[in-house]
Short mmCIF file of C-alpha atoms and ligand atoms in Angstrom, two decimals:
data_model
loop_
_atom_site.label_atom_id
_atom_site.label_comp_id
_atom_site.label_asym_id
_atom_site.label_seq_id
_atom_site.Cartn_x
_atom_site.Cartn_y
_atom_site.Cartn_z
CA MET A 1 0.00 0.00 0.00
CA ARG A 2 0.89 3.69 -0.26
CA ILE A 3 0.84 5.02 3.27
CA LEU A 4 0.99 8.60 4.54
CA VAL A 5 2.43 9.23 8.01
CA THR A 6 1.95 12.81 9.22
CA GLY A 7 4.43 13.74 11.94
CA GLY A 8 6.56 10.98 10.43
CA ALA A 9 9.87 12.57 11.41
CA GLY A 10 8.90 12.67 15.09
CA PHE A 11 9.62 10.15 17.84
CA LEU A 12 6.71 7.76 17.23
CA GLY A 13 6.22 8.65 13.55
CA SER A 14 9.77 7.64 12.65
CA HIS A 15 9.42 4.22 14.31
CA LEU A 16 6.12 3.76 12.49
CA CYS A 17 7.78 4.63 9.14
CA ASP A 18 10.49 2.03 9.87
CA ARG A 19 7.91 -0.69 10.52
CA LEU A 20 5.80 0.17 7.44
CA ILE A 21 8.88 0.08 5.19
CA GLU A 22 9.87 -3.28 6.74
CA GLN A 23 6.40 -4.56 5.82
CA GLY A 24 7.05 -3.58 2.18
CA HIS A 25 4.80 -0.53 1.87
CA ASP A 26 5.48 2.76 0.09
CA VAL A 27 5.71 5.42 2.79
CA LEU A 28 5.15 9.16 2.47
CA CYS A 29 6.53 10.86 5.56
CA LEU A 30 5.06 14.34 6.01
CA ASP A 31 6.44 16.74 8.63
CA ASN A 32 7.09 20.43 9.29
CA TYR A 33 10.03 19.55 11.63
CA PHE A 34 8.65 21.55 14.56
CA THR A 35 9.62 18.85 17.07
CA GLY A 36 10.74 16.14 14.64
CA ALA A 37 14.02 15.85 12.75
CA LYS A 38 15.30 14.40 9.47
CA LYS A 39 17.87 12.52 11.58
CA ASN A 40 15.05 10.29 12.91
CA VAL A 41 14.43 8.95 9.40
CA GLU A 42 17.96 9.22 7.96
CA GLN A 43 18.11 5.38 7.75
CA LEU A 44 15.21 5.52 5.25
CA ILE A 45 16.40 8.38 3.07
CA GLY A 46 17.48 7.00 -0.31
CA ASN A 47 15.14 4.00 -0.06
CA PRO A 48 12.98 4.16 -3.24
CA LYS A 49 9.92 3.20 -1.19
CA PHE A 50 10.35 6.18 1.14
CA GLU A 51 9.53 9.84 0.42
CA LEU A 52 9.90 12.89 2.68
CA ILE A 53 7.50 15.80 2.31
CA ARG A 54 8.05 19.09 4.15
CA HIS A 55 4.53 20.29 4.77
CA ASP A 56 2.34 21.71 7.52
CA VAL A 57 -0.91 19.80 8.14
CA THR A 58 -2.76 23.07 8.80
CA GLU A 59 -2.58 23.53 5.00
CA PRO A 60 -4.42 21.20 2.59
CA ILE A 61 -2.43 18.80 0.43
CA LEU A 62 -3.31 16.64 -2.58
CA LEU A 63 -1.90 13.09 -2.50
CA GLU A 64 -3.03 9.60 -3.56
CA VAL A 65 -2.79 7.15 -0.66
CA ASP A 66 -4.47 4.04 0.79
CA ARG A 67 -3.81 4.69 4.49
CA ILE A 68 -3.18 7.80 6.58
CA TYR A 69 -1.66 7.74 10.07
CA ASN A 70 -2.26 11.23 11.48
CA LEU A 71 0.43 11.81 14.12
CA ALA A 72 1.38 15.42 13.39
CA CYS A 73 1.19 17.41 16.64
CA PRO A 74 3.75 18.32 19.30
CA ALA A 75 3.25 15.93 22.23
CA SER A 76 5.39 17.39 25.00
CA PRO A 77 3.72 20.00 27.26
CA VAL A 78 6.77 22.28 26.86
CA HIS A 79 6.46 22.25 23.06
CA TYR A 80 2.68 22.28 22.73
CA GLN A 81 2.48 25.23 25.15
CA TYR A 82 5.19 27.16 23.25
CA ASN A 83 2.65 28.28 20.62
CA PRO A 84 -0.75 27.12 21.92
CA VAL A 85 -2.74 28.69 19.08
CA LYS A 86 -0.64 26.78 16.56
CA THR A 87 -1.10 23.58 18.58
CA ILE A 88 -4.87 23.70 18.45
CA LYS A 89 -4.75 24.62 14.75
CA THR A 90 -2.52 21.61 14.12
CA SER A 91 -4.99 19.26 15.81
CA VAL A 92 -8.17 20.76 14.38
CA LEU A 93 -7.19 22.04 10.91
CA GLY A 94 -4.82 19.09 10.56
CA ALA A 95 -7.72 16.71 11.22
CA VAL A 96 -9.99 18.55 8.77
CA ASN A 97 -7.33 18.49 6.04
CA MET A 98 -6.39 14.83 6.55
CA LEU A 99 -10.03 13.72 6.82
CA GLY A 100 -10.81 15.66 3.64
CA LEU A 101 -7.95 13.87 1.91
CA ALA A 102 -9.14 10.48 3.24
CA LYS A 103 -12.66 11.22 2.03
CA ARG A 104 -11.51 12.23 -1.46
CA VAL A 105 -9.25 9.22 -2.07
CA LYS A 106 -11.25 6.75 0.10
CA ALA A 107 -8.27 6.06 2.33
CA ARG A 108 -8.55 4.57 5.81
CA ILE A 109 -7.31 7.08 8.40
CA LEU A 110 -6.04 6.64 11.96
CA GLN A 111 -5.89 9.47 14.49
CA ALA A 112 -3.19 9.53 17.18
CA SER A 113 -5.33 10.73 20.07
CA THR A 114 -4.23 10.80 23.67
CA SER A 115 -4.97 9.91 27.28
CA GLU A 116 -5.16 13.70 27.74
CA VAL A 117 -8.75 13.53 26.46
CA TYR A 118 -9.49 12.20 29.99
CA GLY A 119 -7.89 15.32 31.55
CA ASP A 120 -7.29 14.94 35.30
CA PRO A 121 -9.36 11.77 35.54
CA ASN A 122 -11.62 10.86 38.42
CA ILE A 123 -12.19 7.34 37.09
CA HIS A 124 -9.20 5.03 37.55
CA PRO A 125 -8.02 3.21 35.49
CA GLN A 126 -9.40 5.08 32.49
CA VAL A 127 -11.86 3.22 30.27
CA GLU A 128 -12.82 4.39 26.77
CA GLU A 129 -16.40 5.13 27.89
CA TYR A 130 -15.20 7.78 30.37
CA TRP A 131 -15.84 11.31 29.02
CA GLY A 132 -13.04 12.94 30.97
CA ASN A 133 -12.43 15.84 33.30
CA VAL A 134 -10.80 18.50 31.14
CA ASN A 135 -10.24 22.18 31.89
CA PRO A 136 -11.31 23.97 28.67
CA ILE A 137 -9.38 27.19 29.42
CA GLY A 138 -6.12 26.09 31.07
CA ILE A 139 -2.56 25.89 29.77
CA ARG A 140 -3.00 22.24 28.65
CA SER A 141 -6.30 22.94 26.90
CA CYS A 142 -4.75 23.76 23.51
CA TYR A 143 -3.61 20.14 23.37
CA ASP A 144 -6.42 18.38 25.27
CA GLU A 145 -9.30 20.20 23.62
CA GLY A 146 -7.57 20.14 20.23
CA LYS A 147 -7.32 16.36 20.44
CA ARG A 148 -10.91 16.07 21.71
CA THR A 149 -12.16 18.17 18.78
CA ALA A 150 -10.12 16.04 16.41
CA GLU A 151 -11.89 12.94 17.78
CA THR A 152 -15.24 14.68 17.23
CA LEU A 153 -14.27 15.47 13.64
CA PHE A 154 -13.20 11.89 13.04
CA MET A 155 -16.50 10.51 14.34
CA ASP A 156 -18.53 13.08 12.37
CA TYR A 157 -16.68 12.42 9.09
CA HIS A 158 -17.36 8.75 9.75
CA ARG A 159 -21.09 9.21 10.46
CA GLN A 160 -21.68 11.90 7.84
CA ASN A 161 -19.32 10.88 5.03
CA LYS A 162 -18.61 7.21 5.78
CA VAL A 163 -14.89 7.87 6.11
CA ASP A 164 -13.16 4.70 7.34
CA ILE A 165 -11.58 5.85 10.61
CA ARG A 166 -9.58 4.47 13.53
CA ILE A 167 -8.73 6.30 16.77
CA VAL A 168 -6.07 5.29 19.29
CA ARG A 169 -5.80 7.02 22.66
CA ILE A 170 -2.09 6.82 23.39
CA PHE A 171 -0.87 6.83 27.00
CA ASN A 172 2.66 8.03 27.92
CA THR A 173 5.09 6.36 25.53
CA TYR A 174 8.89 6.60 25.60
CA GLY A 175 11.96 5.20 23.89
CA PRO A 176 14.92 5.94 21.60
CA ARG A 177 14.57 8.99 19.30
CA MET A 178 12.81 11.13 21.86
CA ASN A 179 14.38 14.55 21.46
CA PRO A 180 16.87 15.22 24.32
CA ASN A 181 15.19 18.65 24.70
CA ASP A 182 11.71 17.17 24.46
CA GLY A 183 10.77 18.15 28.02
CA ARG A 184 8.78 15.00 28.79
CA VAL A 185 9.56 13.21 31.99
CA VAL A 186 11.42 10.11 30.75
CA SER A 187 13.79 12.00 28.44
CA ASN A 188 14.30 14.80 31.01
CA PHE A 189 15.24 12.37 33.80
CA ILE A 190 17.57 10.28 31.62
CA VAL A 191 19.37 13.30 30.17
CA GLN A 192 19.71 14.87 33.65
CA ALA A 193 21.01 11.58 35.11
CA LEU A 194 23.56 11.06 32.32
CA ARG A 195 24.86 14.60 32.87
CA ASN A 196 24.87 14.14 36.68
CA GLU A 197 22.56 17.15 36.93
CA ASN A 198 19.69 17.53 39.40
CA ILE A 199 16.61 15.43 38.58
CA THR A 200 13.64 17.82 38.46
CA VAL A 201 10.59 16.22 40.07
CA TYR A 202 7.58 18.49 39.76
CA GLY A 203 5.34 18.72 42.84
CA ASP A 204 5.58 15.94 45.43
CA GLY A 205 6.33 13.33 42.75
CA LEU A 206 3.40 11.20 43.90
CA GLN A 207 1.45 11.80 40.69
CA THR A 208 1.37 8.62 38.59
CA ARG A 209 1.88 7.69 34.95
CA SER A 210 1.98 4.34 33.12
CA PHE A 211 4.83 4.13 30.63
CA CYS A 212 4.69 2.18 27.37
CA PHE A 213 7.78 1.35 25.28
CA GLU A 214 7.62 2.54 21.67
CA SER A 215 7.79 -0.90 19.99
CA ASP A 216 4.71 -2.10 21.93
CA LEU A 217 2.86 1.06 20.99
CA ILE A 218 3.70 0.85 17.28
CA GLU A 219 2.58 -2.78 17.14
CA ALA A 220 -0.79 -1.77 18.63
CA ILE A 221 -1.21 1.14 16.19
CA LEU A 222 -0.51 -1.14 13.21
CA ARG A 223 -3.02 -3.70 14.48
CA THR A 224 -5.65 -1.03 15.13
CA MET A 225 -5.38 0.25 11.57
CA GLU A 226 -5.85 -3.20 10.02
CA GLN A 227 -8.64 -4.55 12.27
CA THR A 228 -12.18 -4.07 10.97
CA GLU A 229 -14.13 -4.52 14.21
CA ARG A 230 -13.97 -1.09 15.73
CA CYS A 231 -13.69 2.53 14.58
CA GLU A 232 -14.31 4.16 17.99
CA PRO A 233 -11.36 5.00 20.27
CA ILE A 234 -9.12 2.28 21.72
CA ASN A 235 -6.77 2.90 24.66
CA ILE A 236 -3.18 1.92 23.97
CA GLY A 237 -0.60 1.93 26.73
CA ASN A 238 1.12 -0.07 29.41
CA PRO A 239 -1.12 -0.41 32.49
CA THR A 240 1.73 -0.77 35.00
CA GLU A 241 1.56 2.41 37.05
CA PHE A 242 4.47 4.24 38.72
CA THR A 243 4.84 7.45 40.68
CA ILE A 244 7.13 10.06 39.13
CA LEU A 245 9.37 9.70 42.19
CA GLU A 246 9.70 5.94 41.53
CA LEU A 247 10.64 6.71 37.93
CA ALA A 248 13.34 9.17 39.09
CA GLU A 249 14.80 6.55 41.46
CA LYS A 250 14.81 3.87 38.75
CA VAL A 251 16.58 6.16 36.27
CA ILE A 252 19.24 7.08 38.86
CA SER A 253 19.88 3.44 39.68
CA LEU A 254 19.97 2.25 36.04
CA THR A 255 22.36 5.01 34.96
CA GLY A 256 24.54 4.80 38.10
CA SER A 257 24.22 8.59 38.25
CA LYS A 258 25.33 10.92 41.06
CA SER A 259 22.29 13.13 40.43
CA LYS A 260 20.14 14.34 43.33
CA ILE A 261 16.37 14.64 43.19
CA ILE A 262 15.11 18.22 43.57
CA ARG A 263 11.53 19.53 43.69
CA GLU A 264 10.11 22.11 41.29
CA PRO A 265 6.58 23.55 41.23
CA LEU A 266 3.87 21.35 39.77
CA PRO A 267 2.58 22.87 36.48
CA SER A 268 -1.14 23.74 36.58
CA ASP A 269 -3.68 21.08 35.57
CA ASP A 270 -1.03 18.34 35.81
CA PRO A 271 -3.08 15.09 36.02
CA LYS A 272 -2.68 13.35 39.40
CA GLN A 273 -3.01 9.82 38.10
CA ARG A 274 -3.11 8.00 34.80
CA LYS A 275 -3.40 4.34 33.90
CA PRO A 276 -5.13 2.82 30.89
CA ASP A 277 -7.72 0.09 31.01
CA ILE A 278 -6.56 -1.91 27.97
CA SER A 279 -9.23 -4.65 27.97
CA LYS A 280 -10.55 -3.49 24.58
CA ALA A 281 -7.10 -3.52 22.98
CA GLN A 282 -6.44 -6.97 24.44
CA LYS A 283 -9.73 -8.31 23.10
CA ILE A 284 -9.91 -6.59 19.71
CA LEU A 285 -6.22 -6.50 18.79
CA GLY A 286 -5.05 -9.62 20.64
CA TRP A 287 -2.32 -7.29 21.92
CA GLN A 288 -0.62 -6.49 25.13
CA PRO A 289 2.58 -4.69 25.99
CA LYS A 290 5.65 -6.89 26.43
CA VAL A 291 8.48 -4.52 27.38
CA HIS A 292 8.77 -3.84 31.13
CA LEU A 293 9.79 -0.37 32.29
CA GLU A 294 13.25 -1.47 33.40
CA GLU A 295 14.04 -3.09 30.03
CA GLY A 296 12.63 -0.14 28.08
CA LEU A 297 14.55 2.35 30.20
CA LYS A 298 17.80 0.44 29.60
CA ARG A 299 17.30 0.64 25.82
CA THR A 300 16.38 4.33 26.04
CA ILE A 301 19.39 5.13 28.25
CA GLU A 302 21.64 3.39 25.71
CA TYR A 303 20.25 5.66 22.99
CA PHE A 304 20.71 8.83 25.03
CA ARG A 305 24.30 7.88 25.94
CA SER A 306 25.13 8.27 22.25
CA CYS A 307 23.51 11.69 21.86
CA VAL A 308 24.00 13.71 25.09
P1 LIG B 401 6.82 14.29 18.50
O1 LIG B 401 6.74 15.70 18.94
O2 LIG B 401 8.15 13.61 18.52
O3 LIG B 401 6.22 14.10 17.03
C1 LIG B 401 5.28 14.96 16.46
C2 LIG B 401 5.69 15.22 15.02
O4 LIG B 401 4.70 16.05 14.39
C3 LIG B 401 7.02 15.97 14.92
O5 LIG B 401 7.84 15.37 13.93
C4 LIG B 401 6.61 17.38 14.49
O6 LIG B 401 7.61 18.07 13.77
C5 LIG B 401 5.36 17.09 13.68
N1 LIG B 401 4.44 18.23 13.57
C6 LIG B 401 4.01 19.03 14.58
N2 LIG B 401 3.17 19.96 14.09
C7 LIG B 401 3.05 19.73 12.76
C8 LIG B 401 2.34 20.36 11.71
N3 LIG B 401 1.56 21.43 11.94
N4 LIG B 401 2.46 19.88 10.44
C9 LIG B 401 3.27 18.81 10.20
N5 LIG B 401 3.97 18.17 11.16
C10 LIG B 401 3.87 18.64 12.42
O7 LIG B 401 5.78 13.49 19.42
P2 LIG B 401 5.40 11.94 19.47
O8 LIG B 401 5.58 11.50 20.87
O9 LIG B 401 6.06 11.19 18.40
O10 LIG B 401 3.83 12.01 19.21
C11 LIG B 401 3.25 11.63 17.97
C12 LIG B 401 1.74 11.70 18.09
O11 LIG B 401 1.29 10.82 19.12
C13 LIG B 401 1.21 13.09 18.45
O12 LIG B 401 0.03 13.34 17.74
C14 LIG B 401 0.91 12.98 19.93
O13 LIG B 401 -0.11 13.86 20.33
C15 LIG B 401 0.49 11.53 20.05
N6 LIG B 401 0.70 11.03 21.41
C16 LIG B 401 1.95 10.71 21.85
C17 LIG B 401 2.13 10.28 23.17
C18 LIG B 401 3.48 9.90 23.71
O14 LIG B 401 3.57 9.61 24.90
N7 LIG B 401 4.55 9.83 22.94
C19 LIG B 401 1.04 10.19 24.03
C20 LIG B 401 -0.22 10.54 23.55
C21 LIG B 401 -0.38 10.95 22.23
N1 LIG B 402 7.54 15.80 35.26
C1 LIG B 402 8.51 15.96 36.24
N2 LIG B 402 9.73 16.42 35.87
C2 LIG B 402 10.06 16.71 34.60
C3 LIG B 402 9.07 16.54 33.58
C4 LIG B 402 7.83 16.09 33.96
O1 LIG B 402 8.26 15.68 37.43
O2 LIG B 402 11.21 17.12 34.36
C5 LIG B 402 6.21 15.27 35.64
C6 LIG B 402 5.04 16.09 35.14
O3 LIG B 402 4.70 17.11 36.06
C7 LIG B 402 3.96 15.02 35.05
C8 LIG B 402 4.73 13.75 34.68
O4 LIG B 402 6.07 14.00 35.04
O5 LIG B 402 3.33 14.83 36.30
C9 LIG B 402 4.64 13.39 33.20
O6 LIG B 402 4.99 14.54 32.48
P1 LIG B 402 5.17 14.56 30.89
O7 LIG B 402 5.47 15.97 30.51
O8 LIG B 402 6.13 13.50 30.49
O9 LIG B 402 3.77 14.09 30.29
P2 LIG B 402 2.24 14.29 30.68
O10 LIG B 402 1.81 12.92 31.04
O11 LIG B 402 2.11 15.22 31.84
O12 LIG B 402 1.64 14.83 29.45
#
């Protein structure tokens, strides 16, 4: 197939491009390089089945494709809050443009949604039926509400225009090719530990996240696209939950770092807990994550050793 990956030069997009090329597809990797980099896909450049397109998803584009994976959007709070108006435009106009393209060429399209659609959840673990607890006017809203509106657009294009859609709600995912300046917790802690700098825990560090390794996530995305049972959202993530403090301690011990843990203020609207209920993914995709945090952290640390 001819497959378009928007955000293809980013952390997850580049791993997805690798897997699609391995499977023998023609891949069009579209990116504006806001948080992504050509370096992430340098191994594919020159492959006749791979094509790079510099483009911004807020602008329409005419292409002929069979599948669209819509990943374009900064994912780190630091980067999505840098230009919040652009972030919401990327989610909303990006969805409109990619859905319009899917409709015109009758392509199947998958949206990379997020656990952030649940906001600061008061149902734990989070099931797909939960509507969320999202602040519509806070500093995270450009991302959360942008992604929620994108889900609405996907469902409406499906109901109104019969566009063949898939939606995955991705929970915190980490691994090699995260940008060292990304600002998300796993990359921050590893980079700080490797440089023997202070590890910055925000708040009391008792907030929780559940961390999924990139290869598990990509496998689930590929399976979601090709299953024909469900177009509504599916949670994808690793349900093993850790506090941020536990993560900091693990990173220090795995790197053998001399870093000390320091406290910094908790950013506003920072969710207190997050853990996916993945029963639907297990049932529909026959999938479950395989890589434990310790193993995934070791592989990620190895990657960062070569670039910091
Ligand atoms: P990333 O920042 O590494 O990748 C995003 C990519 O999109 C980058 O290459 C960036 O340059 C590109 N991009 C941003 N705005 C664009 C625009 N207007 N036009 C074209 N390209 C644009 O982040 P990631 O972790 O790889 O995330 C990929 C997708 O998965 C995002 O949509 C994100 O919201 C979603 N997601 C990721 C996680 C996670 O933990 N990694 C969790 C939930 C959702
Ligand atoms: N965090 C932290 N130190 C950092 C970066 C993040 O303590 O240097 C915390 C952050 O406040 C949040 C959690 O780690 O509670 C996960 O943050 P991240 O930005 O990775 O993603 P989020 O899940 O909040 O979107």
